[in-house]
Coordinates of N, CA and C in Angstrom, one line a residue:
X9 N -5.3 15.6 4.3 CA -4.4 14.6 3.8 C -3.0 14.9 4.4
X10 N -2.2 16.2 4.6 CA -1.4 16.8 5.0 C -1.3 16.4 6.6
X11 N -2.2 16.2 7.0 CA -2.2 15.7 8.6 C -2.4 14.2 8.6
X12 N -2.7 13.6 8.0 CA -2.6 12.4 7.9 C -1.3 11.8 7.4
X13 N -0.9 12.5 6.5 CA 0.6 12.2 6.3 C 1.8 12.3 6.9
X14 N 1.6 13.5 7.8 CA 2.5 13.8 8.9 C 2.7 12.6 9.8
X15 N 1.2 12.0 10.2 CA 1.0 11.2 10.7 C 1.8 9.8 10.4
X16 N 1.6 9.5 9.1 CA 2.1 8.4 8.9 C 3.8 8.4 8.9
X17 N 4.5 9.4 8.7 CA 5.6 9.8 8.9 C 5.8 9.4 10.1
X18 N 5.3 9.7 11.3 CA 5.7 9.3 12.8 C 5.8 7.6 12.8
X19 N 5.0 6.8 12.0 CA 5.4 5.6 12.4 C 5.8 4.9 10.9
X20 N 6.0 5.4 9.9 CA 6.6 4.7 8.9 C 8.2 4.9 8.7
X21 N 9.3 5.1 9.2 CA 10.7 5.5 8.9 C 11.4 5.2 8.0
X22 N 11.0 4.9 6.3 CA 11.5 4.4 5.3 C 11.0 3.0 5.4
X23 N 11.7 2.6 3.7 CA 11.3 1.6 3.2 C 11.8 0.2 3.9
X24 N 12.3 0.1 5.4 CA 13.1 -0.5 6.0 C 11.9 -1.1 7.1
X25 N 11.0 -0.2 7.2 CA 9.6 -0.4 8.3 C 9.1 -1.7 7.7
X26 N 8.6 -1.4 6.1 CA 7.8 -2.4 5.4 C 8.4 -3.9 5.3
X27 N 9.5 -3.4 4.7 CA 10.4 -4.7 3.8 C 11.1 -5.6 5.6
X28 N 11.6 -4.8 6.0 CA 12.1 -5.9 7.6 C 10.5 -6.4 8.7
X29 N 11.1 -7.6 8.6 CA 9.6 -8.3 9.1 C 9.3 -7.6 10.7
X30 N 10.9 -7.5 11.6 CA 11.1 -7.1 12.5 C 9.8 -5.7 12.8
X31 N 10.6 -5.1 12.1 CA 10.0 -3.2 12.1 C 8.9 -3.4 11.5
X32 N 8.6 -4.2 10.3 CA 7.1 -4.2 9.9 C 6.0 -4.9 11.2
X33 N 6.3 -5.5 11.7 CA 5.7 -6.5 12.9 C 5.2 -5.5 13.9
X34 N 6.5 -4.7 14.1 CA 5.9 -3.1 15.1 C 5.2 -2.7 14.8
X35 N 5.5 -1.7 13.2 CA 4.4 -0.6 13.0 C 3.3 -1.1 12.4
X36 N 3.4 -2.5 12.3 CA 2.1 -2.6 11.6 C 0.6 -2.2 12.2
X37 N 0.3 -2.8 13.8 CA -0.9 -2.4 14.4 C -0.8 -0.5 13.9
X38 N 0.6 0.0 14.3 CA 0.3 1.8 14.2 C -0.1 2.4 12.8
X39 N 0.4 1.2 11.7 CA 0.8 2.1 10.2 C -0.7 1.6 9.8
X40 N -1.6 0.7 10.0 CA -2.5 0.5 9.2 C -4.0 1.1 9.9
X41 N -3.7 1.4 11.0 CA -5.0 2.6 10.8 C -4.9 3.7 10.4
X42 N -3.7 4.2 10.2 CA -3.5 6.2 9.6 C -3.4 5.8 8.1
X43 N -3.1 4.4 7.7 CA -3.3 4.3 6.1 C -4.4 4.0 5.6
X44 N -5.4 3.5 6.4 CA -6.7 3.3 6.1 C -7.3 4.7 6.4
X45 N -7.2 5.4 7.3 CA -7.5 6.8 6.9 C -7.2 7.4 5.3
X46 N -6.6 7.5 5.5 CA -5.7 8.0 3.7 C -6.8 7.3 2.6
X47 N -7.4 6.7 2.6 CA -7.9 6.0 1.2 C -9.0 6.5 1.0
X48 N -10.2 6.9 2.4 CA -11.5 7.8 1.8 C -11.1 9.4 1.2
X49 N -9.7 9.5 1.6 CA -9.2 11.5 1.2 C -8.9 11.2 -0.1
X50 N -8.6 10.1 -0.4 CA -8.4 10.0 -2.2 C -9.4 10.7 -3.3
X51 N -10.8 9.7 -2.8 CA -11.4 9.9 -3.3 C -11.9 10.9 -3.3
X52 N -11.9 12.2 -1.8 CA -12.4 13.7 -1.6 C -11.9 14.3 -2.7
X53 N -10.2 14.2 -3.0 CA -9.8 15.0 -3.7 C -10.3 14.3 -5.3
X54 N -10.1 13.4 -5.7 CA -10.6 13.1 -7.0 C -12.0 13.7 -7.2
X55 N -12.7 13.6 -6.5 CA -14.3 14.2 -6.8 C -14.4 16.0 -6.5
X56 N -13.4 16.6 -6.1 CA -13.5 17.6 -6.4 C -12.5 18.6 -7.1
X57 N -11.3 17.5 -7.4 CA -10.4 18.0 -8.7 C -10.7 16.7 -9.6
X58 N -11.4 16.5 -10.2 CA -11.6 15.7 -11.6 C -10.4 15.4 -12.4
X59 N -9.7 17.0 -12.8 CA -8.1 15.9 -13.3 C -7.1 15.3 -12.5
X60 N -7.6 15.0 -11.5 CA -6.7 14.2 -10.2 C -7.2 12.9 -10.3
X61 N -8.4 12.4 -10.9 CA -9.2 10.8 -10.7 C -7.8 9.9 -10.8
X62 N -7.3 10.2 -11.8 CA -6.4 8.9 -12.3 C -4.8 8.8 -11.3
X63 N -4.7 10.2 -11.0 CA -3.7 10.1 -9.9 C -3.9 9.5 -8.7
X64 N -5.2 10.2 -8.1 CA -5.5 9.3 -6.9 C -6.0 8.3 -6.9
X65 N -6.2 7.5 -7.9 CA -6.5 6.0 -8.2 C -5.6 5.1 -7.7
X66 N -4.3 5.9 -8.4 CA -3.0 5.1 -7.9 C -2.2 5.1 -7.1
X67 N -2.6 6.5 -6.1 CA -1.8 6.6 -5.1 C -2.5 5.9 -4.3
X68 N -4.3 6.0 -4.2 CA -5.0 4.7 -3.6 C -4.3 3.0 -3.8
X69 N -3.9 2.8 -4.8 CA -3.1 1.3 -4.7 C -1.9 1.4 -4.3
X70 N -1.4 2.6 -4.3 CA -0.2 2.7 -3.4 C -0.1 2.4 -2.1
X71 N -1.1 2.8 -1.3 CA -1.6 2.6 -0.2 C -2.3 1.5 0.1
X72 N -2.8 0.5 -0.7 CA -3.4 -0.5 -0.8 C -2.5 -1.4 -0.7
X73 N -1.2 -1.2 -1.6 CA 0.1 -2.3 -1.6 C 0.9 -2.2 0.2
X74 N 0.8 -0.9 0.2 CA 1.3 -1.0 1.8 C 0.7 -1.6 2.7
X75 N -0.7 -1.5 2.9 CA -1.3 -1.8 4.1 C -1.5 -3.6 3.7
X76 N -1.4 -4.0 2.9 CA -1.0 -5.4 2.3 C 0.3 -6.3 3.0
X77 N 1.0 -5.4 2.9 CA 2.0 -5.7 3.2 C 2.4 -5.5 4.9
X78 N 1.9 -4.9 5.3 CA 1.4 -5.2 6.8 C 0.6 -6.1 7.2
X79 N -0.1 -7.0 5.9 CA -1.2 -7.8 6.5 C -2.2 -7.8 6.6
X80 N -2.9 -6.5 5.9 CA -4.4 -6.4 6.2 C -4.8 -6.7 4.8
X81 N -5.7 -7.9 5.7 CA -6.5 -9.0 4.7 C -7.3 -8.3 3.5
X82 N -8.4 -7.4 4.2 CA -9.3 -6.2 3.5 C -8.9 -5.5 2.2
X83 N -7.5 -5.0 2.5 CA -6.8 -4.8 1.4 C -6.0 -5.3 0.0
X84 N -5.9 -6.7 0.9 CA -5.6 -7.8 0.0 C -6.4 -7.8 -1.0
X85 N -7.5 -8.2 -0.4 CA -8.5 -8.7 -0.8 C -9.5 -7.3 -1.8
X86 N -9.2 -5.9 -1.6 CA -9.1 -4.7 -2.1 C -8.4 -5.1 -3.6
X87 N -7.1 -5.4 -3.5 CA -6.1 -5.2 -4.5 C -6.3 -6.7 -5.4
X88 N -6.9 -7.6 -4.9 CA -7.0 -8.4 -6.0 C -8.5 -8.4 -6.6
X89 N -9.6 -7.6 -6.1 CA -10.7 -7.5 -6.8 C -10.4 -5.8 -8.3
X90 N -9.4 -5.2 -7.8 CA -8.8 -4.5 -8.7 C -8.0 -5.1 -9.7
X91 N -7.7 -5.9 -9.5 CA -6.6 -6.4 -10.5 C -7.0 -7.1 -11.4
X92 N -8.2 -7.7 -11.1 CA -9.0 -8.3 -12.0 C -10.0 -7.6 -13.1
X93 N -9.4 -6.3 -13.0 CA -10.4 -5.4 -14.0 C -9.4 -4.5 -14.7
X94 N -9.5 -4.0 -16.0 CA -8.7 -3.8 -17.0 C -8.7 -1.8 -17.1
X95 N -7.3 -2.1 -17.6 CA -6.7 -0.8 -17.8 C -5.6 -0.5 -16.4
X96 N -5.2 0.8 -16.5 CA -4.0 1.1 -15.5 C -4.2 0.9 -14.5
X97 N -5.3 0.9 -13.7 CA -5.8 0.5 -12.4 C -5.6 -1.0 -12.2
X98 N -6.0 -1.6 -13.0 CA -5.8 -3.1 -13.2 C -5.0 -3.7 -12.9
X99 N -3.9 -3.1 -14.1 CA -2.4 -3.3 -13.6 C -1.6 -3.2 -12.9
X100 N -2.0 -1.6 -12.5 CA -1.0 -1.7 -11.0 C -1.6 -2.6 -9.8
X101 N -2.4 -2.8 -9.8 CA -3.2 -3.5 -8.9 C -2.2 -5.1 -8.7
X102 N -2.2 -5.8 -10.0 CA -1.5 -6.9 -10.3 C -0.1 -6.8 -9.8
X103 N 0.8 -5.5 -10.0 CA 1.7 -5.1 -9.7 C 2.2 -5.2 -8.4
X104 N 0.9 -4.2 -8.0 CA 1.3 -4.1 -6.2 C 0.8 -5.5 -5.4
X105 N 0.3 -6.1 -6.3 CA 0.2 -7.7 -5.9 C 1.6 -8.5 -5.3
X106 N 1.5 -8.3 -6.3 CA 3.8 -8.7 -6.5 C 4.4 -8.1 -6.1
X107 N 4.2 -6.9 -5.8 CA 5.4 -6.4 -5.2 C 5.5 -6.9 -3.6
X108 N 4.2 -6.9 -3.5 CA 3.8 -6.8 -1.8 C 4.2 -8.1 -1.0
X109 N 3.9 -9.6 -2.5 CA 4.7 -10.4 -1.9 C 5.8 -10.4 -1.7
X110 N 6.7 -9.7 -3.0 CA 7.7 -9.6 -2.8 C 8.7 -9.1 -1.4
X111 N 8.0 -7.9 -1.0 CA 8.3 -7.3 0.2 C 8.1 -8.1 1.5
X112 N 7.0 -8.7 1.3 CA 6.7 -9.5 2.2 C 7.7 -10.9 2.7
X113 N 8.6 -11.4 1.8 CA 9.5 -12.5 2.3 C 11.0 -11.8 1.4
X114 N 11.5 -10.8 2.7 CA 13.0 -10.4 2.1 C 14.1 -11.2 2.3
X115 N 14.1 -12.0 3.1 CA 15.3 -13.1 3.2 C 14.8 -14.3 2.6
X116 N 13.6 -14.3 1.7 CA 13.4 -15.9 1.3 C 14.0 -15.7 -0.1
X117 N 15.0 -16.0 -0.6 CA 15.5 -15.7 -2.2 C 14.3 -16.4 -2.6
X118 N 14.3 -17.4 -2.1 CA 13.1 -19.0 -3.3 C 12.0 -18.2 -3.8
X119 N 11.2 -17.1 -2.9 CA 10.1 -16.9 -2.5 C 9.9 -15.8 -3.5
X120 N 11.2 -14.7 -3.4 CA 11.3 -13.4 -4.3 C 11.7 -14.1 -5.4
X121 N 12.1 -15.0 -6.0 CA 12.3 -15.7 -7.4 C 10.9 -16.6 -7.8
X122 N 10.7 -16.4 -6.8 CA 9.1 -17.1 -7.9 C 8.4 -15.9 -7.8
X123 N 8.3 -14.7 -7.4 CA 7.0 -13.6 -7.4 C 8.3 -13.0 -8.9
X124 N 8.9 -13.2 -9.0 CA 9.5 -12.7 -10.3 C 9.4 -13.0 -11.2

């Protein structure tokens, strides 16, 4: 996971990558294969630290909201069959729904006022 994250570091440079369409438009082809990496190591560690399930649940939608927000459909489509099912996973799922459109149109006020 430590190597993979280093990794993602080389093409993610803050929250300025995601939210600017510009910089998101670059990294996106780079950012969303090293983040799709990251999502099967979630589960390594949850299945062999058990009190980690709930953490890496959510760091998985964390990762889910980002690669969203790059545009990958899969994940979309990831985060809204989660969102549809109850409890904290649910939620955040619903959450990182919203956020990601949110992120996704930063000069459209209209656009961030209705995902509000």
């Amino acid at each position: 996971m430590q190597k993979v994250s280093g990794e993602l570091q080389g093409v993610i440079n803050g929250p300025d990558t995601w939210v600017d369409p510009a910089k998101r438009k670059e990294a996106g082809p780079k950012a969303i294969p090293v983040l799709k990496r990251m999502l099967p190591l979630f589960e390594e560690v949850a299945a062999v630290q058990p009190d980690a399930k709930d953490d890496m649940a959510m760091a998985r939608v964390e990762v889910l909201t980002l690669l969203c927000v790059f545009g990958d459909a899969d994940s979309t489509a990831a985060l809204t069959t989660l969102s549809k099912g109850k409890g904290t996973q649910g939620i955040a799922a619903q959450g990182a729904l919203q956020l990601g459109a949110y992120w996704a149109n930063p000069k459209d006020e209209a656009a961030q006022l209705k995902v509000l």
